[in-house]
Amino acid sequence: MKAISVKQMSLAAIMTAVSCILSPISINIGPVPISLGTFAVCLSVTILGRNLGMLSYLLYLLLGFIGLPVFSNYGAGVEKLLGPTGGYLIGMIFLAFFGGYAVDRFSKSFIKQYLGLAFGIVLCYLLGTLWLGKVLSMDFGKALSVGVLPFILPDAVKVFLALALGRKIRSRLSFLQAE
């Protein structure tokens, strides 16, 4: 494994801060709020790639876990991670991994990167829906109807915008081009 440069560490820290700023911004529509968390993760992995993007997201999770109010609706702590939306927070690791892989692997193809990010979101939805159903004693269909269906279109738009913006930013950061 290649050593991480100071510039890369700094950019990962900046993207962690961006996630901490954007993710708490939420609109409550039921047990699962619409937040800018998906946008933040997609933006981070588009700019940073898989490894640094995952590092950035894991740091964000750690900050929320230890009590900083960085989760949706300014939530924090173990209770948020173990609560109804905890599966989505943990599922975002899949988004960072698979989305970041697509960003790294298909650097010339917007469509393939988009599909990789979308695949990561589907895995996040799956884990989040199973978790939501278990925590709130809902069957899978009910959990899907409140935890996924209202988010498909907003998330599709957030992925598109994060990918478009992130590709522009990444193209300007020459030290990431060799990644």
CSV table of N, CA and C in Angstrom, one decimal:
chain,number,residue,atom,x,y,z
A,1,MET,N,0.8,-1.2,0.0
A,1,MET,CA,0.0,0.0,0.0
A,1,MET,C,0.9,1.2,0.0
A,2,LYS,N,0.5,2.2,-0.8
A,2,LYS,CA,1.3,3.4,-0.9
A,2,LYS,C,1.0,4.4,0.2
A,3,ALA,N,2.0,5.1,0.7
A,3,ALA,CA,1.8,6.0,1.8
A,3,ALA,C,1.0,7.2,1.4
A,4,ILE,N,0.2,7.7,2.3
A,4,ILE,CA,-0.7,8.8,2.0
A,4,ILE,C,0.1,10.1,2.2
A,5,SER,N,0.1,11.0,1.3
A,5,SER,CA,0.8,12.3,1.4
A,5,SER,C,0.1,13.2,2.3
A,6,VAL,N,0.8,14.2,2.8
A,6,VAL,CA,0.2,15.3,3.6
A,6,VAL,C,-1.0,15.9,2.9
A,7,LYS,N,-0.8,16.2,1.6
A,7,LYS,CA,-1.9,16.8,0.8
A,7,LYS,C,-3.1,15.9,0.8
A,8,GLN,N,-2.9,14.7,0.6
A,8,GLN,CA,-4.0,13.7,0.6
A,8,GLN,C,-4.7,13.7,1.9
A,9,MET,N,-3.9,13.6,3.0
A,9,MET,CA,-4.5,13.6,4.3
A,9,MET,C,-5.3,14.8,4.6
A,10,SER,N,-4.8,16.0,4.2
A,10,SER,CA,-5.4,17.2,4.4
A,10,SER,C,-6.7,17.3,3.6
A,11,LEU,N,-6.7,16.8,2.4
A,11,LEU,CA,-8.0,16.8,1.6
A,11,LEU,C,-9.0,15.9,2.2
A,12,ALA,N,-8.6,14.7,2.7
A,12,ALA,CA,-9.5,13.8,3.3
A,12,ALA,C,-10.1,14.4,4.5
A,13,ALA,N,-9.3,15.2,5.3
A,13,ALA,CA,-9.8,15.9,6.5
A,13,ALA,C,-10.8,17.0,6.1
A,14,ILE,N,-10.5,17.7,5.0
A,14,ILE,CA,-11.4,18.7,4.5
A,14,ILE,C,-12.7,18.1,4.1
A,15,MET,N,-12.7,17.0,3.4
A,15,MET,CA,-13.9,16.3,2.9
A,15,MET,C,-14.7,15.7,4.1
A,16,THR,N,-14.0,15.3,5.2
A,16,THR,CA,-14.7,14.9,6.4
A,16,THR,C,-15.4,16.1,7.0
A,17,ALA,N,-14.8,17.2,7.0
A,17,ALA,CA,-15.4,18.5,7.5
A,17,ALA,C,-16.6,18.8,6.6
A,18,VAL,N,-16.5,18.7,5.3
A,18,VAL,CA,-17.6,19.0,4.4
A,18,VAL,C,-18.8,18.0,4.8
A,19,SER,N,-18.5,16.7,5.0
A,19,SER,CA,-19.6,15.8,5.4
A,19,SER,C,-20.2,16.2,6.7
A,20,CYS,N,-19.4,16.7,7.7
A,20,CYS,CA,-19.9,17.1,9.0
A,20,CYS,C,-20.8,18.3,8.9
A,21,ILE,N,-20.5,19.2,7.9
A,21,ILE,CA,-21.3,20.4,7.7
A,21,ILE,C,-22.6,20.0,7.0
A,22,LEU,N,-22.5,19.2,5.9
A,22,LEU,CA,-23.7,19.0,5.0
A,22,LEU,C,-24.7,17.9,5.6
A,23,SER,N,-24.1,16.9,6.2
A,23,SER,CA,-25.0,15.8,6.6
A,23,SER,C,-26.1,16.1,7.6
A,24,PRO,N,-25.8,17.0,8.6
A,24,PRO,CA,-26.9,17.3,9.5
A,24,PRO,C,-28.1,18.0,8.9
A,25,ILE,N,-27.9,18.6,7.8
A,25,ILE,CA,-29.0,19.4,7.1
A,25,ILE,C,-30.0,18.4,6.6
A,26,SER,N,-31.2,18.4,7.2
A,26,SER,CA,-32.2,17.4,7.0
A,26,SER,C,-33.6,18.0,6.8
A,27,ILE,N,-34.4,17.2,6.1
A,27,ILE,CA,-35.9,17.5,6.1
A,27,ILE,C,-36.6,16.2,6.6
A,28,ASN,N,-37.3,16.4,7.7
A,28,ASN,CA,-38.0,15.2,8.2
A,28,ASN,C,-39.2,14.9,7.4
A,29,ILE,N,-39.3,13.6,6.9
A,29,ILE,CA,-40.4,13.2,6.2
A,29,ILE,C,-41.0,11.9,6.7
A,30,GLY,N,-40.5,11.5,7.9
A,30,GLY,CA,-40.9,10.2,8.5
A,30,GLY,C,-39.7,9.7,9.3
A,31,PRO,N,-39.6,8.4,9.5
A,31,PRO,CA,-38.5,7.9,10.4
A,31,PRO,C,-37.1,8.1,9.8
A,32,VAL,N,-37.1,8.3,8.5
A,32,VAL,CA,-35.8,8.5,7.8
A,32,VAL,C,-35.8,9.9,7.1
A,33,PRO,N,-35.0,10.8,7.6
A,33,PRO,CA,-35.1,12.2,7.0
A,33,PRO,C,-34.3,12.2,5.7
A,34,ILE,N,-34.7,13.2,4.8
A,34,ILE,CA,-33.8,13.5,3.6
A,34,ILE,C,-32.7,14.4,4.1
A,35,SER,N,-31.5,13.9,3.9
A,35,SER,CA,-30.3,14.7,4.3
A,35,SER,C,-29.3,14.9,3.2
A,36,LEU,N,-28.3,15.7,3.4
A,36,LEU,CA,-27.3,15.9,2.4
A,36,LEU,C,-26.1,14.9,2.6
A,37,GLY,N,-26.3,13.9,3.4
A,37,GLY,CA,-25.3,12.9,3.7
A,37,GLY,C,-24.9,12.2,2.4
A,38,THR,N,-25.9,11.7,1.7
A,38,THR,CA,-25.6,11.0,0.4
A,38,THR,C,-24.8,11.9,-0.5
A,39,PHE,N,-25.2,13.1,-0.7
A,39,PHE,CA,-24.4,14.1,-1.5
A,39,PHE,C,-23.0,14.2,-1.0
A,40,ALA,N,-22.8,14.3,0.3
A,40,ALA,CA,-21.5,14.5,0.9
A,40,ALA,C,-20.6,13.3,0.6
A,41,VAL,N,-21.1,12.1,0.8
A,41,VAL,CA,-20.3,10.9,0.5
A,41,VAL,C,-20.0,10.7,-0.9
A,42,CYS,N,-21.0,11.0,-1.8
A,42,CYS,CA,-20.7,10.9,-3.2
A,42,CYS,C,-19.7,11.9,-3.7
A,43,LEU,N,-19.8,13.1,-3.2
A,43,LEU,CA,-18.8,14.2,-3.5
A,43,LEU,C,-17.4,13.8,-3.0
A,44,SER,N,-17.3,13.3,-1.8
A,44,SER,CA,-16.0,12.9,-1.2
A,44,SER,C,-15.4,11.8,-2.0
A,45,VAL,N,-16.1,10.7,-2.4
A,45,VAL,CA,-15.5,9.7,-3.1
A,45,VAL,C,-15.2,10.0,-4.5
A,46,THR,N,-16.0,11.0,-5.1
A,46,THR,CA,-15.7,11.4,-6.5
A,46,THR,C,-14.4,12.2,-6.5
A,47,ILE,N,-14.2,13.0,-5.5
A,47,ILE,CA,-13.0,13.8,-5.4
A,47,ILE,C,-11.8,13.0,-5.0
A,48,LEU,N,-12.0,12.2,-3.9
A,48,LEU,CA,-10.9,11.5,-3.3
A,48,LEU,C,-10.6,10.1,-3.8
A,49,GLY,N,-11.6,9.4,-4.5
A,49,GLY,CA,-11.4,8.0,-4.9
A,49,GLY,C,-11.8,7.1,-3.7
A,50,ARG,N,-11.7,5.8,-4.0
A,50,ARG,CA,-12.1,4.8,-3.0
A,50,ARG,C,-11.4,4.9,-1.6
A,51,ASN,N,-10.1,4.8,-1.6
A,51,ASN,CA,-9.4,4.7,-0.4
A,51,ASN,C,-9.5,5.9,0.5
A,52,LEU,N,-9.2,7.0,0.0
A,52,LEU,CA,-9.3,8.3,0.8
A,52,LEU,C,-10.8,8.6,1.0
A,53,GLY,N,-11.7,8.3,0.1
A,53,GLY,CA,-13.1,8.6,0.3
A,53,GLY,C,-13.6,7.8,1.5
A,54,MET,N,-13.2,6.5,1.5
A,54,MET,CA,-13.7,5.6,2.6
A,54,MET,C,-13.1,6.1,3.9
A,55,LEU,N,-11.8,6.5,3.9
A,55,LEU,CA,-11.2,7.1,5.1
A,55,LEU,C,-11.9,8.3,5.6
A,56,SER,N,-12.3,9.2,4.7
A,56,SER,CA,-13.0,10.4,5.0
A,56,SER,C,-14.4,10.0,5.7
A,57,TYR,N,-15.1,9.1,5.1
A,57,TYR,CA,-16.4,8.7,5.6
A,57,TYR,C,-16.3,8.0,7.0
A,58,LEU,N,-15.3,7.1,7.1
A,58,LEU,CA,-15.1,6.5,8.4
A,58,LEU,C,-14.7,7.4,9.5
A,59,LEU,N,-13.9,8.5,9.2
A,59,LEU,CA,-13.6,9.5,10.2
A,59,LEU,C,-14.9,10.3,10.5
A,60,TYR,N,-15.8,10.5,9.6
A,60,TYR,CA,-17.1,11.2,9.8
A,60,TYR,C,-17.9,10.3,10.8
A,61,LEU,N,-18.0,9.0,10.5
A,61,LEU,CA,-18.7,8.1,11.4
A,61,LEU,C,-18.1,8.1,12.8
A,62,LEU,N,-16.8,8.1,12.9
A,62,LEU,CA,-16.2,8.1,14.2
A,62,LEU,C,-16.5,9.4,15.0
A,63,LEU,N,-16.5,10.5,14.3
A,63,LEU,CA,-16.8,11.8,14.9
A,63,LEU,C,-18.2,11.8,15.5
A,64,GLY,N,-19.2,11.3,14.7
A,64,GLY,CA,-20.5,11.1,15.1
A,64,GLY,C,-20.7,10.2,16.3
A,65,PHE,N,-20.0,9.1,16.2
A,65,PHE,CA,-20.0,8.0,17.2
A,65,PHE,C,-19.5,8.6,18.6
A,66,ILE,N,-18.5,9.4,18.6
A,66,ILE,CA,-18.0,9.9,19.9
A,66,ILE,C,-18.8,11.1,20.4
A,67,GLY,N,-19.8,11.6,19.6
A,67,GLY,CA,-20.7,12.6,20.2
A,67,GLY,C,-20.8,13.9,19.4
A,68,LEU,N,-20.0,14.1,18.4
A,68,LEU,CA,-20.2,15.3,17.6
A,68,LEU,C,-21.5,15.3,16.9
A,69,PRO,N,-22.3,16.3,16.9
A,69,PRO,CA,-23.6,16.3,16.2
A,69,PRO,C,-23.5,16.4,14.7
A,70,VAL,N,-23.1,15.4,14.0
A,70,VAL,CA,-22.8,15.5,12.6
A,70,VAL,C,-23.8,14.6,11.8
A,71,PHE,N,-24.6,13.8,12.5
A,71,PHE,CA,-25.6,13.0,11.7
A,71,PHE,C,-26.9,13.8,11.4
A,72,SER,N,-27.8,13.2,10.7
A,72,SER,CA,-29.0,14.0,10.3
A,72,SER,C,-29.7,14.6,11.6
A,73,ASN,N,-30.2,15.7,11.4
A,73,ASN,CA,-30.9,16.5,12.4
A,73,ASN,C,-30.0,16.7,13.6
A,74,TYR,N,-28.7,16.9,13.3
A,74,TYR,CA,-27.7,17.1,14.3
A,74,TYR,C,-27.6,16.1,15.4
A,75,GLY,N,-27.9,14.8,15.0
A,75,GLY,CA,-27.8,13.7,16.0
A,75,GLY,C,-26.4,13.2,16.1
A,76,ALA,N,-26.1,12.4,17.2
A,76,ALA,CA,-24.8,11.9,17.4
A,76,ALA,C,-24.9,10.7,18.4
A,77,GLY,N,-23.8,10.0,18.5
A,77,GLY,CA,-23.6,9.0,19.5
A,77,GLY,C,-24.0,7.6,19.0
A,78,VAL,N,-23.8,6.7,20.0
A,78,VAL,CA,-24.1,5.3,19.7
A,78,VAL,C,-25.6,5.1,19.4
A,79,GLU,N,-26.4,5.8,20.2
A,79,GLU,CA,-27.9,5.6,20.0
A,79,GLU,C,-28.3,6.0,18.6
A,80,LYS,N,-27.7,6.9,17.9
A,80,LYS,CA,-28.0,7.2,16.5
A,80,LYS,C,-27.6,6.1,15.6
A,81,LEU,N,-26.4,5.6,15.9
A,81,LEU,CA,-25.9,4.5,15.0
A,81,LEU,C,-26.7,3.2,15.2
A,82,LEU,N,-27.2,3.0,16.4
A,82,LEU,CA,-28.1,1.8,16.7
A,82,LEU,C,-29.5,2.1,16.5
A,83,GLY,N,-29.9,3.3,16.2
A,83,GLY,CA,-31.3,3.6,16.0
A,83,GLY,C,-31.8,3.3,14.6
A,84,PRO,N,-33.0,3.7,14.3
A,84,PRO,CA,-33.7,3.4,13.0
A,84,PRO,C,-32.9,3.7,11.8
A,85,THR,N,-32.1,4.7,11.8
A,85,THR,CA,-31.3,5.1,10.6
A,85,THR,C,-29.9,4.6,10.6
A,86,GLY,N,-29.5,3.9,11.6
A,86,GLY,CA,-28.1,3.4,11.8
A,86,GLY,C,-27.7,2.5,10.6
A,87,GLY,N,-28.6,1.7,10.1
A,87,GLY,CA,-28.3,0.9,8.9
A,87,GLY,C,-27.9,1.7,7.7
A,88,TYR,N,-28.5,2.8,7.5
A,88,TYR,CA,-28.1,3.7,6.4
A,88,TYR,C,-26.8,4.3,6.6
A,89,LEU,N,-26.5,4.7,7.8
A,89,LEU,CA,-25.2,5.3,8.1
A,89,LEU,C,-24.1,4.3,7.9
A,90,ILE,N,-24.3,3.0,8.3
A,90,ILE,CA,-23.3,2.0,8.1
A,90,ILE,C,-23.3,1.6,6.7
A,91,GLY,N,-24.5,1.5,6.0
A,91,GLY,CA,-24.5,1.2,4.6
A,91,GLY,C,-23.8,2.1,3.7
A,92,MET,N,-23.6,3.4,4.2
A,92,MET,CA,-22.9,4.3,3.3
A,92,MET,C,-21.4,3.9,3.1
A,93,ILE,N,-20.9,3.0,4.0
A,93,ILE,CA,-19.6,2.4,3.8
A,93,ILE,C,-19.6,1.7,2.4
A,94,PHE,N,-20.6,1.0,2.1
A,94,PHE,CA,-20.7,0.3,0.8
A,94,PHE,C,-20.7,1.3,-0.4
A,95,LEU,N,-21.5,2.4,-0.1
A,95,LEU,CA,-21.5,3.5,-1.1
A,95,LEU,C,-20.1,4.0,-1.3
A,96,ALA,N,-19.4,4.3,-0.3
A,96,ALA,CA,-18.0,4.8,-0.4
A,96,ALA,C,-17.1,3.8,-1.1
A,97,PHE,N,-17.2,2.5,-0.8
A,97,PHE,CA,-16.4,1.5,-1.3
A,97,PHE,C,-16.7,1.3,-2.8
A,98,PHE,N,-17.9,1.0,-3.2
A,98,PHE,CA,-18.2,0.7,-4.6
A,98,PHE,C,-18.3,1.9,-5.4
A,99,GLY,N,-18.8,3.0,-4.9
A,99,GLY,CA,-18.8,4.3,-5.6
A,99,GLY,C,-17.3,4.8,-5.9
A,100,GLY,N,-16.5,4.7,-4.9
A,100,GLY,CA,-15.1,5.1,-5.0
A,100,GLY,C,-14.4,4.2,-6.0
A,101,TYR,N,-14.7,2.9,-6.0
A,101,TYR,CA,-14.1,1.9,-6.9
A,101,TYR,C,-14.4,2.4,-8.3
A,102,ALA,N,-15.7,2.7,-8.6
A,102,ALA,CA,-16.1,3.1,-9.9
A,102,ALA,C,-15.5,4.4,-10.3
A,103,VAL,N,-15.3,5.3,-9.4
A,103,VAL,CA,-14.6,6.6,-9.7
A,103,VAL,C,-13.2,6.3,-10.1
A,104,ASP,N,-12.5,5.4,-9.4
A,104,ASP,CA,-11.1,5.1,-9.7
A,104,ASP,C,-11.0,4.3,-11.0
A,105,ARG,N,-11.8,3.3,-11.2
A,105,ARG,CA,-11.7,2.4,-12.3
A,105,ARG,C,-12.2,3.0,-13.6
A,106,PHE,N,-13.2,3.8,-13.6
A,106,PHE,CA,-13.8,4.4,-14.8
A,106,PHE,C,-13.7,5.9,-14.9
A,107,SER,N,-12.5,6.4,-14.7
A,107,SER,CA,-12.2,7.8,-14.6
A,107,SER,C,-12.7,8.6,-15.8
A,108,LYS,N,-12.9,8.0,-17.0
A,108,LYS,CA,-13.3,8.7,-18.2
A,108,LYS,C,-14.8,8.6,-18.4
A,109,SER,N,-15.5,7.8,-17.7
A,109,SER,CA,-16.9,7.5,-18.0
A,109,SER,C,-17.8,8.0,-16.9
A,110,PHE,N,-18.5,9.1,-17.1
A,110,PHE,CA,-19.5,9.6,-16.2
A,110,PHE,C,-20.6,8.6,-15.9
A,111,ILE,N,-21.0,7.9,-16.9
A,111,ILE,CA,-22.1,7.0,-16.8
A,111,ILE,C,-21.7,5.8,-15.9
A,112,LYS,N,-20.5,5.2,-16.1
A,112,LYS,CA,-20.1,4.1,-15.3
A,112,LYS,C,-19.8,4.5,-13.9
A,113,GLN,N,-19.3,5.7,-13.7
A,113,GLN,CA,-19.1,6.2,-12.3
A,113,GLN,C,-20.5,6.4,-11.6
A,114,TYR,N,-21.4,6.9,-12.4
A,114,TYR,CA,-22.8,7.1,-11.8
A,114,TYR,C,-23.4,5.8,-11.4
A,115,LEU,N,-23.2,4.8,-12.3
A,115,LEU,CA,-23.8,3.5,-12.0
A,115,LEU,C,-23.1,2.8,-10.8
A,116,GLY,N,-21.8,3.0,-10.7
A,116,GLY,CA,-21.1,2.5,-9.5
A,116,GLY,C,-21.6,3.2,-8.2
A,117,LEU,N,-21.8,4.5,-8.2
A,117,LEU,CA,-22.4,5.2,-7.1
A,117,LEU,C,-23.8,4.7,-6.8
A,118,ALA,N,-24.6,4.5,-7.8
A,118,ALA,CA,-25.9,4.0,-7.7
A,118,ALA,C,-26.0,2.6,-7.1
A,119,PHE,N,-25.0,1.8,-7.5
A,119,PHE,CA,-25.0,0.4,-6.9
A,119,PHE,C,-24.7,0.5,-5.4
A,120,GLY,N,-23.7,1.4,-5.1
A,120,GLY,CA,-23.4,1.6,-3.6
A,120,GLY,C,-24.6,2.0,-2.9
A,121,ILE,N,-25.4,2.9,-3.5
A,121,ILE,CA,-26.7,3.4,-2.8
A,121,ILE,C,-27.7,2.2,-2.6
A,122,VAL,N,-27.8,1.4,-3.6
A,122,VAL,CA,-28.7,0.2,-3.5
A,122,VAL,C,-28.3,-0.7,-2.4
A,123,LEU,N,-27.0,-0.9,-2.2
A,123,LEU,CA,-26.5,-1.7,-1.1
A,123,LEU,C,-26.8,-1.0,0.3
A,124,CYS,N,-26.6,0.3,0.3
A,124,CYS,CA,-26.9,1.1,1.5
A,124,CYS,C,-28.4,1.0,1.8
A,125,TYR,N,-29.3,1.1,0.7
A,125,TYR,CA,-30.7,1.0,0.9
A,125,TYR,C,-31.1,-0.4,1.5
A,126,LEU,N,-30.4,-1.4,1.0
A,126,LEU,CA,-30.7,-2.8,1.4
A,126,LEU,C,-30.4,-2.9,2.9
A,127,LEU,N,-29.2,-2.6,3.3
A,127,LEU,CA,-28.8,-2.7,4.7
A,127,LEU,C,-29.7,-1.8,5.6
A,128,GLY,N,-29.9,-0.6,5.1
A,128,GLY,CA,-30.7,0.4,5.9
A,128,GLY,C,-32.2,0.0,6.1
A,129,THR,N,-32.7,-0.6,5.0
A,129,THR,CA,-34.1,-1.1,5.1
A,129,THR,C,-34.3,-2.3,6.1
A,130,LEU,N,-33.3,-3.2,6.0
A,130,LEU,CA,-33.4,-4.4,6.9
A,130,LEU,C,-33.2,-3.9,8.3
A,131,TRP,N,-32.3,-3.0,8.6
A,131,TRP,CA,-32.1,-2.4,9.9
A,131,TRP,C,-33.3,-1.6,10.4
A,132,LEU,N,-33.8,-0.8,9.6
A,132,LEU,CA,-35.0,0.0,9.9
A,132,LEU,C,-36.2,-0.9,10.3
A,133,GLY,N,-36.4,-1.9,9.5
A,133,GLY,CA,-37.5,-2.9,9.8
A,133,GLY,C,-37.3,-3.6,11.1
A,134,LYS,N,-36.0,-4.0,11.4
A,134,LYS,CA,-35.7,-4.7,12.7
A,134,LYS,C,-36.0,-3.7,13.9
A,135,VAL,N,-35.4,-2.5,13.8
A,135,VAL,CA,-35.5,-1.6,14.9
A,135,VAL,C,-36.9,-1.1,15.2
A,136,LEU,N,-37.7,-0.9,14.1
A,136,LEU,CA,-39.0,-0.4,14.3
A,136,LEU,C,-40.1,-1.5,14.1
A,137,SER,N,-39.7,-2.7,14.1
A,137,SER,CA,-40.6,-3.9,14.0
A,137,SER,C,-41.5,-3.7,12.8
A,138,MET,N,-41.0,-3.4,11.6
A,138,MET,CA,-41.7,-3.3,10.4
A,138,MET,C,-41.4,-4.5,9.5
A,139,ASP,N,-42.4,-4.9,8.6
A,139,ASP,CA,-42.0,-5.8,7.6
A,139,ASP,C,-41.2,-5.1,6.5
A,140,PHE,N,-40.6,-5.9,5.7
A,140,PHE,CA,-39.6,-5.4,4.7
A,140,PHE,C,-40.3,-4.4,3.8
A,141,GLY,N,-41.6,-4.7,3.4
A,141,GLY,CA,-42.3,-3.8,2.4
A,141,GLY,C,-42.6,-2.5,3.1
A,142,LYS,N,-43.0,-2.5,4.3
A,142,LYS,CA,-43.3,-1.2,5.0
A,142,LYS,C,-42.0,-0.4,5.2
A,143,ALA,N,-40.9,-1.1,5.6
A,143,ALA,CA,-39.6,-0.4,5.8
A,143,ALA,C,-39.1,0.2,4.4
A,144,LEU,N,-39.3,-0.6,3.4
A,144,LEU,CA,-38.9,-0.1,2.0
A,144,LEU,C,-39.7,1.1,1.6
A,145,SER,N,-41.0,1.1,2.0
A,145,SER,CA,-41.9,2.2,1.6
A,145,SER,C,-41.6,3.5,2.3
A,146,VAL,N,-41.1,3.4,3.5
A,146,VAL,CA,-40.7,4.6,4.3
A,146,VAL,C,-39.2,5.0,4.2
A,147,GLY,N,-38.4,3.9,4.0
A,147,GLY,CA,-36.9,4.1,4.1
A,147,GLY,C,-36.2,4.2,2.7
A,148,VAL,N,-36.9,3.9,1.6
A,148,VAL,CA,-36.3,3.9,0.3
A,148,VAL,C,-37.1,4.7,-0.7
A,149,LEU,N,-38.3,4.3,-0.9
A,149,LEU,CA,-39.1,4.9,-2.0
A,149,LEU,C,-39.1,6.4,-2.1
A,150,PRO,N,-39.2,7.1,-0.9
A,150,PRO,CA,-39.2,8.6,-1.0
A,150,PRO,C,-37.9,9.2,-1.4
A,151,PHE,N,-36.8,8.3,-1.3
A,151,PHE,CA,-35.5,8.8,-1.5
A,151,PHE,C,-34.8,8.6,-2.9
A,152,ILE,N,-35.5,7.7,-3.7
A,152,ILE,CA,-34.9,7.3,-4.9
A,152,ILE,C,-34.6,8.5,-5.8
A,153,LEU,N,-35.6,9.3,-6.1
A,153,LEU,CA,-35.4,10.5,-7.0
A,153,LEU,C,-34.5,11.5,-6.4
A,154,PRO,N,-34.7,11.9,-5.1
A,154,PRO,CA,-33.7,12.9,-4.5
A,154,PRO,C,-32.3,12.4,-4.5
A,155,ASP,N,-32.1,11.1,-4.2
A,155,ASP,CA,-30.7,10.5,-4.2
A,155,ASP,C,-30.1,10.5,-5.6
A,156,ALA,N,-31.0,10.2,-6.6
A,156,ALA,CA,-30.5,10.1,-8.0
A,156,ALA,C,-30.0,11.5,-8.4
A,157,VAL,N,-30.7,12.6,-8.0
A,157,VAL,CA,-30.3,13.9,-8.3
A,157,VAL,C,-29.0,14.3,-7.5
A,158,LYS,N,-29.0,13.9,-6.3
A,158,LYS,CA,-27.8,14.2,-5.4
A,158,LYS,C,-26.5,13.5,-6.0
A,159,VAL,N,-26.7,12.3,-6.5
A,159,VAL,CA,-25.5,11.6,-7.0
A,159,VAL,C,-25.1,12.3,-8.3
A,160,PHE,N,-26.0,12.7,-9.1
A,160,PHE,CA,-25.6,13.4,-10.4
A,160,PHE,C,-24.9,14.7,-10.1
A,161,LEU,N,-25.4,15.5,-9.2
A,161,LEU,CA,-24.8,16.7,-8.9
A,161,LEU,C,-23.4,16.6,-8.2
A,162,ALA,N,-23.3,15.6,-7.3
A,162,ALA,CA,-22.1,15.4,-6.6
A,162,ALA,C,-21.0,14.9,-7.6
A,163,LEU,N,-21.4,14.0,-8.5
A,163,LEU,CA,-20.5,13.5,-9.5
A,163,LEU,C,-20.0,14.6,-10.4
A,164,ALA,N,-21.0,15.4,-10.9
A,164,ALA,CA,-20.6,16.5,-11.8
A,164,ALA,C,-19.6,17.5,-11.1
A,165,LEU,N,-20.0,17.9,-9.9
A,165,LEU,CA,-19.1,18.8,-9.2
A,165,LEU,C,-17.8,18.2,-8.8
A,166,GLY,N,-17.8,17.0,-8.3
A,166,GLY,CA,-16.6,16.3,-7.8
A,166,GLY,C,-15.7,16.0,-9.0
A,167,ARG,N,-16.1,15.7,-10.1
A,167,ARG,CA,-15.2,15.5,-11.3
A,167,ARG,C,-14.5,16.8,-11.7
A,168,LYS,N,-15.3,17.9,-11.6
A,168,LYS,CA,-14.6,19.2,-11.9
A,168,LYS,C,-13.5,19.5,-10.9
A,169,ILE,N,-13.8,19.3,-9.6
A,169,ILE,CA,-12.9,19.6,-8.5
A,169,ILE,C,-11.7,18.6,-8.7
A,170,ARG,N,-11.9,17.3,-8.9
A,170,ARG,CA,-10.8,16.4,-9.0
A,170,ARG,C,-9.9,16.7,-10.1
A,171,SER,N,-10.5,17.2,-11.2
A,171,SER,CA,-9.6,17.5,-12.4
A,171,SER,C,-8.7,18.6,-12.1
A,172,ARG,N,-9.0,19.4,-11.1
A,172,ARG,CA,-8.1,20.6,-10.8
A,172,ARG,C,-7.1,20.2,-9.7
A,173,LEU,N,-7.2,19.0,-9.1
A,173,LEU,CA,-6.3,18.6,-8.1
A,173,LEU,C,-5.3,17.6,-8.7
A,174,SER,N,-4.2,18.2,-9.2
A,174,SER,CA,-3.2,17.3,-10.0
A,174,SER,C,-2.6,16.2,-9.1
A,175,PHE,N,-2.5,16.4,-7.8
A,175,PHE,CA,-1.9,15.3,-7.0
A,175,PHE,C,-2.8,14.1,-6.9
A,176,LEU,N,-4.1,14.2,-7.2
A,176,LEU,CA,-5.0,13.1,-7.2
A,176,LEU,C,-5.0,12.3,-8.5
A,177,GLN,N,-4.5,12.9,-9.5
A,177,GLN,CA,-4.6,12.3,-10.9
A,177,GLN,C,-3.9,11.0,-11.0
A,178,ALA,N,-2.8,10.8,-10.2
A,178,ALA,CA,-2.0,9.6,-10.3
A,178,ALA,C,-2.6,8.5,-9.4
A,179,GLU,N,-3.7,8.8,-8.7
A,179,GLU,CA,-4.3,7.8,-7.8
A,179,GLU,C,-5.0,6.7,-8.6
